Amino acid sequence: MMGRIGLCGVLTGALMIAGFAGGALADPKGIWLNEKQDSHVRIYACPDDEDELCGEIVWLKDPLGKDGKPRRDVENEDESLRGRQILGVLVIMGMEYGGDGEWEDGEIYNPRDGGTYDAEMEEIDANTLKVSGCIWFLCESETWTRVE
């Protein structure tokens, strides 16, 4: 069930950070390498609500498909989006800060299976983020590493 989510490299999807510097957690905004080490996700303040975090794919280890063209979002549940390139796809949406280095009530999109899942993130330290995608109460997590 969640195993197939694989939280994409992102796919994706995985990201965020945390750290203790003077007792405060670091800002999770930045670029993160997913656990499969095949994509980078840039996390930033969402344009519509700067109190929430969003994230998009900014690098792929294998950006081209077997046809030599940019990889497309062919697994998307929305047929109208299947032609878009994976690079640049929004994979983290609306993560709200819940305190103690935890972000919640967001969503994560997985281009590997085309599904969107409930998501939460936990800042482990300044360079480590635990990203979880959930269906009901069943969650699968990845550990992301800060790139910058």
mmCIF file of N, CA and C in Angstrom:
data_model
loop_
_atom_site.group_PDB
_atom_site.id
_atom_site.type_symbol
_atom_site.label_atom_id
_atom_site.label_comp_id
_atom_site.label_asym_id
_atom_site.label_seq_id
_atom_site.Cartn_x
_atom_site.Cartn_y
_atom_site.Cartn_z
ATOM 1 N N MET A 1 0.842 -1.181 0.000
ATOM 2 C CA MET A 1 0.000 0.000 0.000
ATOM 3 C C MET A 1 0.881 1.237 0.000
ATOM 4 N N MET A 2 1.455 1.598 1.123
ATOM 5 C CA MET A 2 2.336 2.759 1.129
ATOM 6 C C MET A 2 3.690 2.402 0.525
ATOM 7 N N GLY A 3 4.028 1.115 0.450
ATOM 8 C CA GLY A 3 5.296 0.716 -0.115
ATOM 9 C C GLY A 3 5.446 1.220 -1.530
ATOM 10 N N ARG A 4 4.341 1.230 -2.265
ATOM 11 C CA ARG A 4 4.426 1.693 -3.642
ATOM 12 C C ARG A 4 4.521 3.195 -3.714
ATOM 13 N N ILE A 5 4.180 3.848 -2.644
ATOM 14 C CA ILE A 5 4.306 5.300 -2.638
ATOM 15 C C ILE A 5 5.764 5.658 -2.788
ATOM 16 N N GLY A 6 6.626 4.969 -2.075
ATOM 17 C CA GLY A 6 8.043 5.194 -2.179
ATOM 18 C C GLY A 6 8.366 6.654 -2.088
ATOM 19 N N LEU A 7 7.420 7.388 -1.723
ATOM 20 C CA LEU A 7 7.537 8.830 -1.609
ATOM 21 C C LEU A 7 8.458 9.384 -2.646
ATOM 22 N N CYS A 8 8.255 8.962 -3.774
ATOM 23 C CA CYS A 8 8.847 9.428 -4.983
ATOM 24 C C CYS A 8 10.244 9.889 -4.869
ATOM 25 N N GLY A 9 10.857 9.979 -5.312
ATOM 26 C CA GLY A 9 12.162 10.528 -5.283
ATOM 27 C C GLY A 9 12.008 11.917 -5.421
ATOM 28 N N VAL A 10 11.396 12.124 -5.133
ATOM 29 C CA VAL A 10 10.406 12.641 -4.337
ATOM 30 C C VAL A 10 9.534 11.696 -4.589
ATOM 31 N N LEU A 11 10.957 11.740 -5.372
ATOM 32 C CA LEU A 11 9.803 11.638 -5.762
ATOM 33 C C LEU A 11 9.341 11.195 -4.643
ATOM 34 N N THR A 12 9.511 11.539 -4.783
ATOM 35 C CA THR A 12 9.561 12.428 -4.294
ATOM 36 C C THR A 12 9.279 12.230 -3.345
ATOM 37 N N GLY A 13 8.656 12.570 -3.013
ATOM 38 C CA GLY A 13 8.632 13.158 -2.550
ATOM 39 C C GLY A 13 9.313 12.741 -1.581
ATOM 40 N N ALA A 14 10.436 13.909 -0.163
ATOM 41 C CA ALA A 14 10.971 14.053 1.013
ATOM 42 C C ALA A 14 11.716 15.253 1.275
ATOM 43 N N LEU A 15 11.748 15.870 2.247
ATOM 44 C CA LEU A 15 12.365 17.136 2.407
ATOM 45 C C LEU A 15 12.339 17.674 3.799
ATOM 46 N N MET A 16 12.856 18.481 4.209
ATOM 47 C CA MET A 16 12.920 19.386 5.302
ATOM 48 C C MET A 16 14.046 19.140 6.225
ATOM 49 N N ILE A 17 14.109 19.889 7.188
ATOM 50 C CA ILE A 17 15.288 19.984 7.974
ATOM 51 C C ILE A 17 15.000 20.316 9.386
ATOM 52 N N ALA A 18 16.021 20.228 10.109
ATOM 53 C CA ALA A 18 15.905 20.720 11.430
ATOM 54 C C ALA A 18 17.242 20.726 12.047
ATOM 55 N N GLY A 19 17.330 21.475 13.061
ATOM 56 C CA GLY A 19 18.586 21.507 13.732
ATOM 57 C C GLY A 19 18.443 22.274 14.999
ATOM 58 N N PHE A 20 19.382 22.049 15.858
ATOM 59 C CA PHE A 20 19.373 22.781 17.094
ATOM 60 C C PHE A 20 20.564 23.701 17.090
ATOM 61 N N ALA A 21 20.258 24.972 17.101
ATOM 62 C CA ALA A 21 21.294 25.994 17.172
ATOM 63 C C ALA A 21 20.785 26.963 18.210
ATOM 64 N N GLY A 22 21.384 26.943 19.323
ATOM 65 C CA GLY A 22 20.909 27.789 20.400
ATOM 66 C C GLY A 22 19.537 27.366 20.871
ATOM 67 N N GLY A 23 19.204 26.069 20.719
ATOM 68 C CA GLY A 23 17.931 25.565 21.189
ATOM 69 C C GLY A 23 16.806 25.684 20.193
ATOM 70 N N ALA A 24 17.025 26.330 19.049
ATOM 71 C CA ALA A 24 15.951 26.504 18.076
ATOM 72 C C ALA A 24 16.158 25.576 16.886
ATOM 73 N N LEU A 25 15.043 25.131 16.315
ATOM 74 C CA LEU A 25 15.123 24.302 15.120
ATOM 75 C C LEU A 25 15.494 25.173 13.935
ATOM 76 N N ALA A 26 16.195 24.586 12.993
ATOM 77 C CA ALA A 26 16.574 25.304 11.780
ATOM 78 C C ALA A 26 15.362 25.455 10.875
ATOM 79 N N ASP A 27 15.467 26.324 9.925
ATOM 80 C CA ASP A 27 14.406 26.551 8.956
ATOM 81 C C ASP A 27 14.449 25.434 7.916
ATOM 82 N N PRO A 28 13.339 24.740 7.681
ATOM 83 C CA PRO A 28 13.340 23.616 6.730
ATOM 84 C C PRO A 28 13.363 24.047 5.266
ATOM 85 N N LYS A 29 13.309 25.327 5.014
ATOM 86 C CA LYS A 29 13.357 25.773 3.625
ATOM 87 C C LYS A 29 14.742 25.474 3.065
ATOM 88 N N GLY A 30 14.772 25.022 1.839
ATOM 89 C CA GLY A 30 16.028 24.684 1.188
ATOM 90 C C GLY A 30 15.836 23.539 0.218
ATOM 91 N N ILE A 31 16.941 22.930 -0.176
ATOM 92 C CA ILE A 31 16.889 21.829 -1.140
ATOM 93 C C ILE A 31 17.279 20.538 -0.438
ATOM 94 N N TRP A 32 16.476 19.494 -0.676
ATOM 95 C CA TRP A 32 16.624 18.208 -0.006
ATOM 96 C C TRP A 32 16.769 17.068 -1.011
ATOM 97 N N LEU A 33 17.630 16.117 -0.665
ATOM 98 C CA LEU A 33 17.820 14.903 -1.445
ATOM 99 C C LEU A 33 16.941 13.823 -0.837
ATOM 100 N N ASN A 34 16.131 13.176 -1.691
ATOM 101 C CA ASN A 34 15.251 12.132 -1.170
ATOM 102 C C ASN A 34 16.051 10.882 -0.820
ATOM 103 N N GLU A 35 15.415 9.954 -0.133
ATOM 104 C CA GLU A 35 16.086 8.759 0.359
ATOM 105 C C GLU A 35 16.630 7.877 -0.769
ATOM 106 N N LYS A 36 15.935 7.830 -1.882
ATOM 107 C CA LYS A 36 16.398 7.019 -3.017
ATOM 108 C C LYS A 36 17.531 7.703 -3.776
ATOM 109 N N GLN A 37 17.816 8.922 -3.402
ATOM 110 C CA GLN A 37 18.888 9.721 -3.993
ATOM 111 C C GLN A 37 18.713 9.913 -5.497
ATOM 112 N N ASP A 38 17.441 10.020 -5.929
ATOM 113 C CA ASP A 38 17.203 10.230 -7.350
ATOM 114 C C ASP A 38 16.481 11.538 -7.657
ATOM 115 N N SER A 39 16.254 12.352 -6.626
ATOM 116 C CA SER A 39 15.651 13.659 -6.878
ATOM 117 C C SER A 39 15.967 14.633 -5.748
ATOM 118 N N HIS A 40 15.879 15.906 -6.084
ATOM 119 C CA HIS A 40 15.989 16.992 -5.103
ATOM 120 C C HIS A 40 14.655 17.720 -5.083
ATOM 121 N N VAL A 41 14.233 18.104 -3.893
ATOM 122 C CA VAL A 41 13.004 18.876 -3.721
ATOM 123 C C VAL A 41 13.373 20.186 -3.031
ATOM 124 N N ARG A 42 12.931 21.275 -3.624
ATOM 125 C CA ARG A 42 13.139 22.591 -2.999
ATOM 126 C C ARG A 42 11.909 22.905 -2.175
ATOM 127 N N ILE A 43 12.104 23.146 -0.876
ATOM 128 C CA ILE A 43 11.011 23.500 0.027
ATOM 129 C C ILE A 43 11.054 25.002 0.266
ATOM 130 N N TYR A 44 9.889 25.618 0.199
ATOM 131 C CA TYR A 44 9.783 27.068 0.304
ATOM 132 C C TYR A 44 8.416 27.442 0.869
ATOM 133 N N ALA A 45 8.251 28.704 1.248
ATOM 134 C CA ALA A 45 6.955 29.191 1.727
ATOM 135 C C ALA A 45 5.983 29.173 0.548
ATOM 136 N N CYS A 46 4.814 28.610 0.775
ATOM 137 C CA CYS A 46 3.808 28.541 -0.287
ATOM 138 C C CYS A 46 3.423 29.955 -0.722
ATOM 139 N N PRO A 47 3.270 30.177 -2.022
ATOM 140 C CA PRO A 47 2.911 31.516 -2.515
ATOM 141 C C PRO A 47 1.572 32.028 -1.971
ATOM 142 N N ASP A 48 0.611 31.130 -1.763
ATOM 143 C CA ASP A 48 -0.717 31.548 -1.301
ATOM 144 C C ASP A 48 -0.808 31.747 0.204
ATOM 145 N N ASP A 49 0.122 31.135 0.940
ATOM 146 C CA ASP A 49 0.112 31.243 2.398
ATOM 147 C C ASP A 49 1.538 31.029 2.901
ATOM 148 N N GLU A 50 2.217 32.094 3.233
ATOM 149 C CA GLU A 50 3.626 32.012 3.615
ATOM 150 C C GLU A 50 3.859 31.300 4.944
ATOM 151 N N ASP A 51 2.782 30.982 5.681
ATOM 152 C CA ASP A 51 2.920 30.215 6.913
ATOM 153 C C ASP A 51 2.978 28.713 6.635
ATOM 154 N N GLU A 52 2.693 28.321 5.396
ATOM 155 C CA GLU A 52 2.727 26.914 4.999
ATOM 156 C C GLU A 52 3.926 26.659 4.097
ATOM 157 N N LEU A 53 4.338 25.400 4.034
ATOM 158 C CA LEU A 53 5.454 25.026 3.170
ATOM 159 C C LEU A 53 4.979 24.217 1.968
ATOM 160 N N CYS A 54 5.634 24.457 0.845
ATOM 161 C CA CYS A 54 5.407 23.724 -0.387
ATOM 162 C C CYS A 54 6.757 23.218 -0.874
ATOM 163 N N GLY A 55 6.760 22.303 -1.819
ATOM 164 C CA GLY A 55 8.015 21.799 -2.358
ATOM 165 C C GLY A 55 7.842 21.310 -3.782
ATOM 166 N N GLU A 56 8.862 21.551 -4.600
ATOM 167 C CA GLU A 56 8.816 21.118 -5.989
ATOM 168 C C GLU A 56 10.111 20.401 -6.367
ATOM 169 N N ILE A 57 9.994 19.525 -7.335
ATOM 170 C CA ILE A 57 11.151 18.786 -7.823
ATOM 171 C C ILE A 57 12.016 19.733 -8.646
ATOM 172 N N VAL A 58 13.295 19.844 -8.263
ATOM 173 C CA VAL A 58 14.207 20.754 -8.961
ATOM 174 C C VAL A 58 15.382 20.030 -9.614
ATOM 175 N N TRP A 59 15.515 18.732 -9.361
ATOM 176 C CA TRP A 59 16.596 17.951 -9.970
ATOM 177 C C TRP A 59 16.194 16.491 -9.988
ATOM 178 N N LEU A 60 16.518 15.816 -11.088
ATOM 179 C CA LEU A 60 16.297 14.381 -11.206
ATOM 180 C C LEU A 60 17.592 13.713 -11.638
ATOM 181 N N LYS A 61 17.914 12.601 -11.019
ATOM 182 C CA LYS A 61 19.101 11.849 -11.396
ATOM 183 C C LYS A 61 18.984 11.398 -12.852
ATOM 184 N N ASP A 62 17.792 10.968 -13.235
ATOM 185 C CA ASP A 62 17.523 10.527 -14.606
ATOM 186 C C ASP A 62 16.389 11.381 -15.171
ATOM 187 N N PRO A 63 16.706 12.570 -15.675
ATOM 188 C CA PRO A 63 15.656 13.478 -16.141
ATOM 189 C C PRO A 63 15.009 13.085 -17.467
ATOM 190 N N LEU A 64 15.649 12.172 -18.197
ATOM 191 C CA LEU A 64 15.116 11.781 -19.498
ATOM 192 C C LEU A 64 14.538 10.374 -19.452
ATOM 193 N N GLY A 65 13.459 10.190 -20.205
ATOM 194 C CA GLY A 65 12.846 8.873 -20.302
ATOM 195 C C GLY A 65 13.578 8.011 -21.309
ATOM 196 N N LYS A 66 13.078 6.806 -21.545
ATOM 197 C CA LYS A 66 13.689 5.884 -22.491
ATOM 198 C C LYS A 66 13.694 6.437 -23.907
ATOM 199 N N ASP A 67 12.783 7.360 -24.175
ATOM 200 C CA ASP A 67 12.699 7.976 -25.507
ATOM 201 C C ASP A 67 13.664 9.145 -25.669
ATOM 202 N N GLY A 68 14.437 9.453 -24.620
ATOM 203 C CA GLY A 68 15.394 10.544 -24.689
ATOM 204 C C GLY A 68 14.788 11.919 -24.437
ATOM 205 N N LYS A 69 13.504 11.960 -24.130
ATOM 206 C CA LYS A 69 12.802 13.217 -23.862
ATOM 207 C C LYS A 69 12.597 13.358 -22.358
ATOM 208 N N PRO A 70 12.346 14.602 -21.899
ATOM 209 C CA PRO A 70 12.116 14.818 -20.458
ATOM 210 C C PRO A 70 11.022 13.901 -19.917
ATOM 211 N N ARG A 71 11.271 13.348 -18.725
ATOM 212 C CA ARG A 71 10.289 12.468 -18.087
ATOM 213 C C ARG A 71 8.990 13.222 -17.847
ATOM 214 N N ARG A 72 7.904 12.530 -18.105
ATOM 215 C CA ARG A 72 6.558 13.097 -17.966
ATOM 216 C C ARG A 72 5.827 12.448 -16.790
ATOM 217 N N ASP A 73 4.801 13.120 -16.340
ATOM 218 C CA ASP A 73 3.991 12.699 -15.200
ATOM 219 C C ASP A 73 2.915 11.701 -15.654
ATOM 220 N N VAL A 74 3.334 10.616 -16.279
ATOM 221 C CA VAL A 74 2.425 9.676 -16.940
ATOM 222 C C VAL A 74 1.521 8.891 -16.000
ATOM 223 N N GLU A 75 1.860 8.816 -14.723
ATOM 224 C CA GLU A 75 1.043 8.058 -13.762
ATOM 225 C C GLU A 75 -0.010 8.919 -13.072
ATOM 226 N N ASN A 76 -0.045 10.213 -13.377
ATOM 227 C CA ASN A 76 -0.959 11.122 -12.685
ATOM 228 C C ASN A 76 -2.398 10.637 -12.825
ATOM 229 N N GLU A 77 -3.137 10.672 -11.714
ATOM 230 C CA GLU A 77 -4.540 10.270 -11.729
ATOM 231 C C GLU A 77 -5.375 11.193 -12.608
ATOM 232 N N ASP A 78 -4.939 12.433 -12.768
ATOM 233 C CA ASP A 78 -5.620 13.414 -13.622
ATOM 234 C C ASP A 78 -5.020 13.316 -15.031
ATOM 235 N N GLU A 79 -5.775 12.741 -15.964
ATOM 236 C CA GLU A 79 -5.275 12.534 -17.322
ATOM 237 C C GLU A 79 -4.768 13.817 -17.979
ATOM 238 N N SER A 80 -5.342 14.952 -17.625
ATOM 239 C CA SER A 80 -4.948 16.220 -18.248
ATOM 240 C C SER A 80 -3.540 16.656 -17.827
ATOM 241 N N LEU A 81 -2.998 16.055 -16.761
ATOM 242 C CA LEU A 81 -1.666 16.419 -16.270
ATOM 243 C C LEU A 81 -0.574 15.437 -16.695
ATOM 244 N N ARG A 82 -0.931 14.393 -17.368
ATOM 245 C CA ARG A 82 0.039 13.348 -17.715
ATOM 246 C C ARG A 82 1.114 13.791 -18.703
ATOM 247 N N GLY A 83 0.914 14.868 -19.402
ATOM 248 C CA GLY A 83 1.904 15.349 -20.356
ATOM 249 C C GLY A 83 2.914 16.310 -19.755
ATOM 250 N N ARG A 84 2.705 16.744 -18.525
ATOM 251 C CA ARG A 84 3.634 17.717 -17.934
ATOM 252 C C ARG A 84 4.942 17.036 -17.535
ATOM 253 N N GLN A 85 6.020 17.807 -17.556
ATOM 254 C CA GLN A 85 7.326 17.292 -17.149
ATOM 255 C C GLN A 85 7.359 17.088 -15.633
ATOM 256 N N ILE A 86 8.083 16.057 -15.206
ATOM 257 C CA ILE A 86 8.245 15.793 -13.768
ATOM 258 C C ILE A 86 9.057 16.908 -13.111
ATOM 259 N N LEU A 87 10.093 17.364 -13.804
ATOM 260 C CA LEU A 87 10.914 18.441 -13.271
ATOM 261 C C LEU A 87 10.035 19.681 -13.108
ATOM 262 N N GLY A 88 9.968 20.200 -11.903
ATOM 263 C CA GLY A 88 9.140 21.365 -11.626
ATOM 264 C C GLY A 88 7.790 21.037 -11.003
ATOM 265 N N VAL A 89 7.454 19.753 -10.893
ATOM 266 C CA VAL A 89 6.161 19.368 -10.330
ATOM 267 C C VAL A 89 6.126 19.667 -8.831
ATOM 268 N N LEU A 90 5.010 20.224 -8.390
ATOM 269 C CA LEU A 90 4.771 20.494 -6.973
ATOM 270 C C LEU A 90 4.457 19.166 -6.292
ATOM 271 N N VAL A 91 5.271 18.789 -5.313
ATOM 272 C CA VAL A 91 5.069 17.505 -4.638
ATOM 273 C C VAL A 91 4.731 17.641 -3.160
ATOM 274 N N ILE A 92 5.025 18.781 -2.560
ATOM 275 C CA ILE A 92 4.670 19.050 -1.163
ATOM 276 C C ILE A 92 3.734 20.247 -1.174
ATOM 277 N N MET A 93 2.576 20.090 -0.534
ATOM 278 C CA MET A 93 1.582 21.148 -0.543
ATOM 279 C C MET A 93 1.007 21.394 0.841
ATOM 280 N N GLY A 94 0.984 22.663 1.234
ATOM 281 C CA GLY A 94 0.257 23.103 2.419
ATOM 282 C C GLY A 94 0.679 22.540 3.754
ATOM 283 N N MET A 95 1.975 22.324 3.977
ATOM 284 C CA MET A 95 2.433 21.809 5.263
ATOM 285 C C MET A 95 2.386 22.928 6.306
ATOM 286 N N GLU A 96 1.688 22.668 7.403
ATOM 287 C CA GLU A 96 1.521 23.651 8.467
ATOM 288 C C GLU A 96 2.399 23.287 9.657
ATOM 289 N N TYR A 97 3.007 24.302 10.261
ATOM 290 C CA TYR A 97 3.864 24.055 11.418
ATOM 291 C C TYR A 97 3.010 23.670 12.614
ATOM 292 N N GLY A 98 3.358 22.549 13.244
ATOM 293 C CA GLY A 98 2.606 22.078 14.400
ATOM 294 C C GLY A 98 3.367 22.207 15.701
ATOM 295 N N GLY A 99 4.579 22.779 15.637
ATOM 296 C CA GLY A 99 5.392 22.926 16.839
ATOM 297 C C GLY A 99 6.402 21.801 16.978
ATOM 298 N N ASP A 100 7.429 22.043 17.757
ATOM 299 C CA ASP A 100 8.461 21.050 18.049
ATOM 300 C C ASP A 100 9.084 20.439 16.795
ATOM 301 N N GLY A 101 9.277 21.242 15.754
ATOM 302 C CA GLY A 101 9.929 20.759 14.538
ATOM 303 C C GLY A 101 9.069 19.847 13.686
ATOM 304 N N GLU A 102 7.768 19.864 13.896
ATOM 305 C CA GLU A 102 6.873 19.001 13.125
ATOM 306 C C GLU A 102 5.962 19.833 12.233
ATOM 307 N N TRP A 103 5.790 19.356 11.022
ATOM 308 C CA TRP A 103 4.910 19.975 10.031
ATOM 309 C C TRP A 103 3.839 18.952 9.699
ATOM 310 N N GLU A 104 2.593 19.425 9.567
ATOM 311 C CA GLU A 104 1.474 18.498 9.418
ATOM 312 C C GLU A 104 0.379 19.071 8.537
ATOM 313 N N ASP A 105 -0.659 18.263 8.359
ATOM 314 C CA ASP A 105 -1.855 18.672 7.616
ATOM 315 C C ASP A 105 -1.562 19.071 6.174
ATOM 316 N N GLY A 106 -0.489 18.523 5.601
ATOM 317 C CA GLY A 106 -0.160 18.804 4.214
ATOM 318 C C GLY A 106 -0.437 17.602 3.344
ATOM 319 N N GLU A 107 0.002 17.702 2.110
ATOM 320 C CA GLU A 107 -0.136 16.603 1.164
ATOM 321 C C GLU A 107 1.187 16.405 0.437
ATOM 322 N N ILE A 108 1.399 15.181 -0.026
ATOM 323 C CA ILE A 108 2.572 14.881 -0.840
ATOM 324 C C ILE A 108 2.096 14.139 -2.086
ATOM 325 N N TYR A 109 2.617 14.558 -3.222
ATOM 326 C CA TYR A 109 2.284 13.920 -4.489
ATOM 327 C C TYR A 109 3.436 13.002 -4.880
ATOM 328 N N ASN A 110 3.112 11.802 -5.316
ATOM 329 C CA ASN A 110 4.113 10.823 -5.720
ATOM 330 C C ASN A 110 4.008 10.560 -7.223
ATOM 331 N N PRO A 111 4.904 11.123 -8.018
ATOM 332 C CA PRO A 111 4.859 10.897 -9.463
ATOM 333 C C PRO A 111 5.064 9.433 -9.858
ATOM 334 N N ARG A 112 5.626 8.620 -8.966
ATOM 335 C CA ARG A 112 5.841 7.213 -9.310
ATOM 336 C C ARG A 112 4.541 6.442 -9.440
ATOM 337 N N ASP A 113 3.539 6.814 -8.637
ATOM 338 C CA ASP A 113 2.260 6.110 -8.733
ATOM 339 C C ASP A 113 1.090 7.050 -9.024
ATOM 340 N N GLY A 114 1.359 8.340 -9.126
ATOM 341 C CA GLY A 114 0.317 9.300 -9.467
ATOM 342 C C GLY A 114 -0.627 9.642 -8.335
ATOM 343 N N GLY A 115 -0.331 9.188 -7.128
ATOM 344 C CA GLY A 115 -1.217 9.431 -5.999
ATOM 345 C C GLY A 115 -0.799 10.617 -5.147
ATOM 346 N N THR A 116 -1.794 11.218 -4.492
ATOM 347 C CA THR A 116 -1.561 12.303 -3.538
ATOM 348 C C THR A 116 -1.994 11.788 -2.166
ATOM 349 N N TYR A 117 -1.139 11.989 -1.175
ATOM 350 C CA TYR A 117 -1.347 11.415 0.144
ATOM 351 C C TYR A 117 -1.267 12.480 1.230
ATOM 352 N N ASP A 118 -1.933 12.221 2.358
ATOM 353 C CA ASP A 118 -1.769 13.070 3.532
ATOM 354 C C ASP A 118 -0.293 13.003 3.922
ATOM 355 N N ALA A 119 0.244 14.115 4.402
ATOM 356 C CA ALA A 119 1.680 14.126 4.698
ATOM 357 C C ALA A 119 1.994 14.889 5.967
ATOM 358 N N GLU A 120 3.137 14.518 6.532
ATOM 359 C CA GLU A 120 3.702 15.231 7.676
ATOM 360 C C GLU A 120 5.212 15.127 7.572
ATOM 361 N N MET A 121 5.879 16.064 8.206
ATOM 362 C CA MET A 121 7.338 16.084 8.196
ATOM 363 C C MET A 121 7.821 16.357 9.610
ATOM 364 N N GLU A 122 8.974 15.791 9.931
ATOM 365 C CA GLU A 122 9.578 16.018 11.236
ATOM 366 C C GLU A 122 11.044 16.366 11.044
ATOM 367 N N GLU A 123 11.443 17.491 11.597
ATOM 368 C CA GLU A 123 12.825 17.925 11.537
ATOM 369 C C GLU A 123 13.613 17.136 12.583
ATOM 370 N N ILE A 124 14.536 16.320 12.108
ATOM 371 C CA ILE A 124 15.350 15.515 13.017
ATOM 372 C C ILE A 124 16.540 16.346 13.505
ATOM 373 N N ASP A 125 17.219 16.990 12.573
ATOM 374 C CA ASP A 125 18.297 17.926 12.888
ATOM 375 C C ASP A 125 18.439 18.867 11.697
ATOM 376 N N ALA A 126 19.449 19.719 11.697
ATOM 377 C CA ALA A 126 19.586 20.744 10.655
ATOM 378 C C ALA A 126 19.722 20.174 9.258
ATOM 379 N N ASN A 127 20.120 18.914 9.140
ATOM 380 C CA ASN A 127 20.354 18.325 7.826
ATOM 381 C C ASN A 127 19.531 17.077 7.545
ATOM 382 N N THR A 128 18.558 16.794 8.401
ATOM 383 C CA THR A 128 17.773 15.563 8.260
ATOM 384 C C THR A 128 16.289 15.850 8.459
ATOM 385 N N LEU A 129 15.490 15.382 7.509
ATOM 386 C CA LEU A 129 14.048 15.569 7.560
ATOM 387 C C LEU A 129 13.366 14.229 7.336
ATOM 388 N N LYS A 130 12.449 13.893 8.204
ATOM 389 C CA LYS A 130 11.651 12.680 8.043
ATOM 390 C C LYS A 130 10.345 13.098 7.379
ATOM 391 N N VAL A 131 10.081 12.553 6.190
ATOM 392 C CA VAL A 131 8.891 12.894 5.423
ATOM 393 C C VAL A 131 8.000 11.658 5.356
ATOM 394 N N SER A 132 6.734 11.824 5.710
ATOM 395 C CA SER A 132 5.809 10.689 5.744
ATOM 396 C C SER A 132 4.585 10.963 4.883
ATOM 397 N N GLY A 133 4.188 9.953 4.138
ATOM 398 C CA GLY A 133 2.947 9.979 3.379
ATOM 399 C C GLY A 133 2.019 8.953 3.998
ATOM 400 N N CYS A 134 0.740 9.298 4.110
ATOM 401 C CA CYS A 134 -0.180 8.431 4.851
ATOM 402 C C CYS A 134 -1.488 8.193 4.111
ATOM 403 N N ILE A 135 -1.996 6.990 4.303
ATOM 404 C CA ILE A 135 -3.356 6.639 3.905
ATOM 405 C C ILE A 135 -4.020 6.206 5.194
ATOM 406 N N TRP A 136 -5.037 6.932 5.603
ATOM 407 C CA TRP A 136 -5.681 6.714 6.874
ATOM 408 C C TRP A 136 -4.625 6.826 7.967
ATOM 409 N N PHE A 137 -4.422 5.790 8.734
ATOM 410 C CA PHE A 137 -3.437 5.835 9.810
ATOM 411 C C PHE A 137 -2.155 5.082 9.444
ATOM 412 N N LEU A 138 -2.087 4.548 8.227
ATOM 413 C CA LEU A 138 -0.894 3.831 7.774
ATOM 414 C C LEU A 138 0.028 4.795 7.049
ATOM 415 N N CYS A 139 1.245 4.922 7.539
ATOM 416 C CA CYS A 139 2.192 5.872 6.962
ATOM 417 C C CYS A 139 3.482 5.167 6.548
ATOM 418 N N GLU A 140 4.105 5.707 5.526
ATOM 419 C CA GLU A 140 5.435 5.270 5.121
ATOM 420 C C GLU A 140 6.315 6.505 5.120
ATOM 421 N N SER A 141 7.516 6.352 5.640
ATOM 422 C CA SER A 141 8.412 7.505 5.795
ATOM 423 C C SER A 141 9.703 7.326 5.020
ATOM 424 N N GLU A 142 10.286 8.454 4.671
ATOM 425 C CA GLU A 142 11.613 8.529 4.078
ATOM 426 C C GLU A 142 12.405 9.548 4.871
ATOM 427 N N THR A 143 13.723 9.377 4.840
ATOM 428 C CA THR A 143 14.604 10.348 5.460
ATOM 429 C C THR A 143 15.274 11.125 4.347
ATOM 430 N N TRP A 144 15.112 12.432 4.370
ATOM 431 C CA TRP A 144 15.722 13.308 3.371
ATOM 432 C C TRP A 144 16.932 13.991 3.983
ATOM 433 N N THR A 145 17.877 14.310 3.131
ATOM 434 C CA THR A 145 19.127 14.945 3.552
ATOM 435 C C THR A 145 19.253 16.307 2.874
ATOM 436 N N ARG A 146 19.645 17.300 3.670
ATOM 437 C CA ARG A 146 19.771 18.656 3.126
ATOM 438 C C ARG A 146 20.912 18.711 2.117
ATOM 439 N N VAL A 147 20.620 19.356 0.973
ATOM 440 C CA VAL A 147 21.633 19.610 -0.053
ATOM 441 C C VAL A 147 22.126 21.034 0.096
ATOM 442 N N GLU A 148 21.209 21.961 0.336
ATOM 443 C CA GLU A 148 21.549 23.361 0.586
ATOM 444 C C GLU A 148 20.409 24.061 1.274
#
